[in-house]
mmCIF file of C-alpha atoms in Angstrom:
data_model
loop_
_atom_site.group_PDB
_atom_site.id
_atom_site.type_symbol
_atom_site.label_atom_id
_atom_site.label_comp_id
_atom_site.label_asym_id
_atom_site.label_seq_id
_atom_site.Cartn_x
_atom_site.Cartn_y
_atom_site.Cartn_z
ATOM 1 C CA UNK A 1 -16.082 13.807 4.953
ATOM 2 C CA UNK A 2 -13.846 15.838 7.413
ATOM 3 C CA UNK A 3 -13.770 20.043 6.256
ATOM 4 C CA UNK A 4 -10.491 20.326 5.242
ATOM 5 C CA UNK A 5 -10.042 23.386 8.256
ATOM 6 C CA UNK A 6 -11.327 20.786 10.950
ATOM 7 C CA UNK A 7 -8.383 20.972 14.039
ATOM 8 C CA UNK A 8 -6.314 18.026 14.148
ATOM 9 C CA UNK A 9 -4.097 17.203 17.196
ATOM 10 C CA UNK A 10 -1.678 14.798 16.746
ATOM 11 C CA UNK A 11 -2.402 12.420 19.278
ATOM 12 C CA UNK A 12 -6.251 11.721 17.807
ATOM 13 C CA UNK A 13 -7.110 8.351 16.233
ATOM 14 C CA UNK A 14 -9.190 7.844 13.524
ATOM 15 C CA UNK A 15 -11.301 5.389 11.359
ATOM 16 C CA UNK A 16 -10.134 5.657 7.489
ATOM 17 C CA UNK A 17 -12.709 4.654 5.028
ATOM 18 C CA UNK A 18 -10.044 2.585 3.166
ATOM 19 C CA UNK A 19 -7.938 -0.402 5.230
ATOM 20 C CA UNK A 20 -4.500 -0.800 5.600
ATOM 21 C CA UNK A 21 -2.878 -4.031 3.783
ATOM 22 C CA UNK A 22 -2.791 -5.555 7.349
ATOM 23 C CA UNK A 23 -6.035 -5.234 7.266
ATOM 24 C CA UNK A 24 -6.915 -2.646 10.365
ATOM 25 C CA UNK A 25 -8.851 0.560 9.718
ATOM 26 C CA UNK A 26 -7.415 2.769 12.421
ATOM 27 C CA UNK A 27 -4.663 5.255 12.823
ATOM 28 C CA UNK A 28 -3.016 7.860 15.472
ATOM 29 C CA UNK A 29 -2.333 10.815 14.018
ATOM 30 C CA UNK A 30 0.911 11.543 14.376
ATOM 31 C CA UNK A 31 2.313 15.049 12.236
ATOM 32 C CA UNK A 32 0.097 17.904 11.450
ATOM 33 C CA UNK A 33 0.870 19.943 9.103
ATOM 34 C CA UNK A 34 0.048 20.528 5.547
ATOM 35 C CA UNK A 35 0.526 17.120 5.147
ATOM 36 C CA UNK A 36 -1.143 14.407 7.870
ATOM 37 C CA UNK A 37 1.625 11.249 9.551
ATOM 38 C CA UNK A 38 -0.468 9.069 10.234
ATOM 39 C CA UNK A 39 0.295 5.452 12.486
ATOM 40 C CA UNK A 40 -1.180 1.847 12.098
ATOM 41 C CA UNK A 41 -2.427 0.554 15.265
ATOM 42 C CA UNK A 42 -2.309 -2.664 13.388
ATOM 43 C CA UNK A 43 0.766 -2.726 12.477
ATOM 44 C CA UNK A 44 2.801 0.385 12.811
ATOM 45 C CA UNK A 45 3.533 1.412 9.623
ATOM 46 C CA UNK A 46 4.122 5.318 9.480
ATOM 47 C CA UNK A 47 2.845 7.141 6.023
ATOM 48 C CA UNK A 48 2.262 11.027 4.668
ATOM 49 C CA UNK A 49 -1.140 11.804 3.181
ATOM 50 C CA UNK A 50 -1.676 15.899 2.177
ATOM 51 C CA UNK A 51 -4.347 16.813 3.931
ATOM 52 C CA UNK A 52 -6.714 17.335 1.193
ATOM 53 C CA UNK A 53 -6.934 12.913 0.521
ATOM 54 C CA UNK A 54 -6.880 12.778 4.334
ATOM 55 C CA UNK A 55 -9.947 14.616 4.540
ATOM 56 C CA UNK A 56 -11.407 12.825 1.594
ATOM 57 C CA UNK A 57 -11.239 9.144 3.576
ATOM 58 C CA UNK A 58 -11.414 10.190 7.516
ATOM 59 C CA UNK A 59 -14.509 8.057 8.086
ATOM 60 C CA UNK A 60 -15.053 8.906 12.014
ATOM 61 C CA UNK A 61 -12.410 9.931 15.050
ATOM 62 C CA UNK A 62 -12.072 7.450 17.268
ATOM 63 C CA UNK A 63 -10.493 9.448 20.266
ATOM 64 C CA UNK A 64 -9.714 12.826 20.355
ATOM 65 C CA UNK A 65 -6.598 13.809 22.170
ATOM 66 C CA UNK A 66 -7.111 15.113 24.929
ATOM 67 C CA UNK A 67 -6.270 19.054 24.311
ATOM 68 C CA UNK A 68 -8.681 18.270 21.181
ATOM 69 C CA UNK A 69 -11.155 17.745 24.233
ATOM 70 C CA UNK A 70 -9.539 20.901 26.482
ATOM 71 C CA UNK A 71 -10.220 23.173 23.511
ATOM 72 C CA UNK A 72 -13.745 21.741 22.069
ATOM 73 C CA UNK A 73 -14.504 22.481 25.144
ATOM 74 C CA UNK A 74 -13.762 26.005 24.970
ATOM 75 C CA UNK A 75 -13.171 28.192 27.860
ATOM 76 C CA UNK A 76 -14.138 27.700 31.040
#
């Protein structure tokens, strides 16, 4: 389970626990706020999940956005 206060960025690619009805389980984060907007990488469907439900459903990060990588590395 992902921590609720985990820093998320648009462009991150995550794998969810339950597959989408189209069969895909990888999602791109397209909106960050109280709700998390996701775009299915397989069929292009957009969904909006409350942050708590999103945090429970994430299995792992498949790819972090360039902004996330820069922020996680810290200041030079």
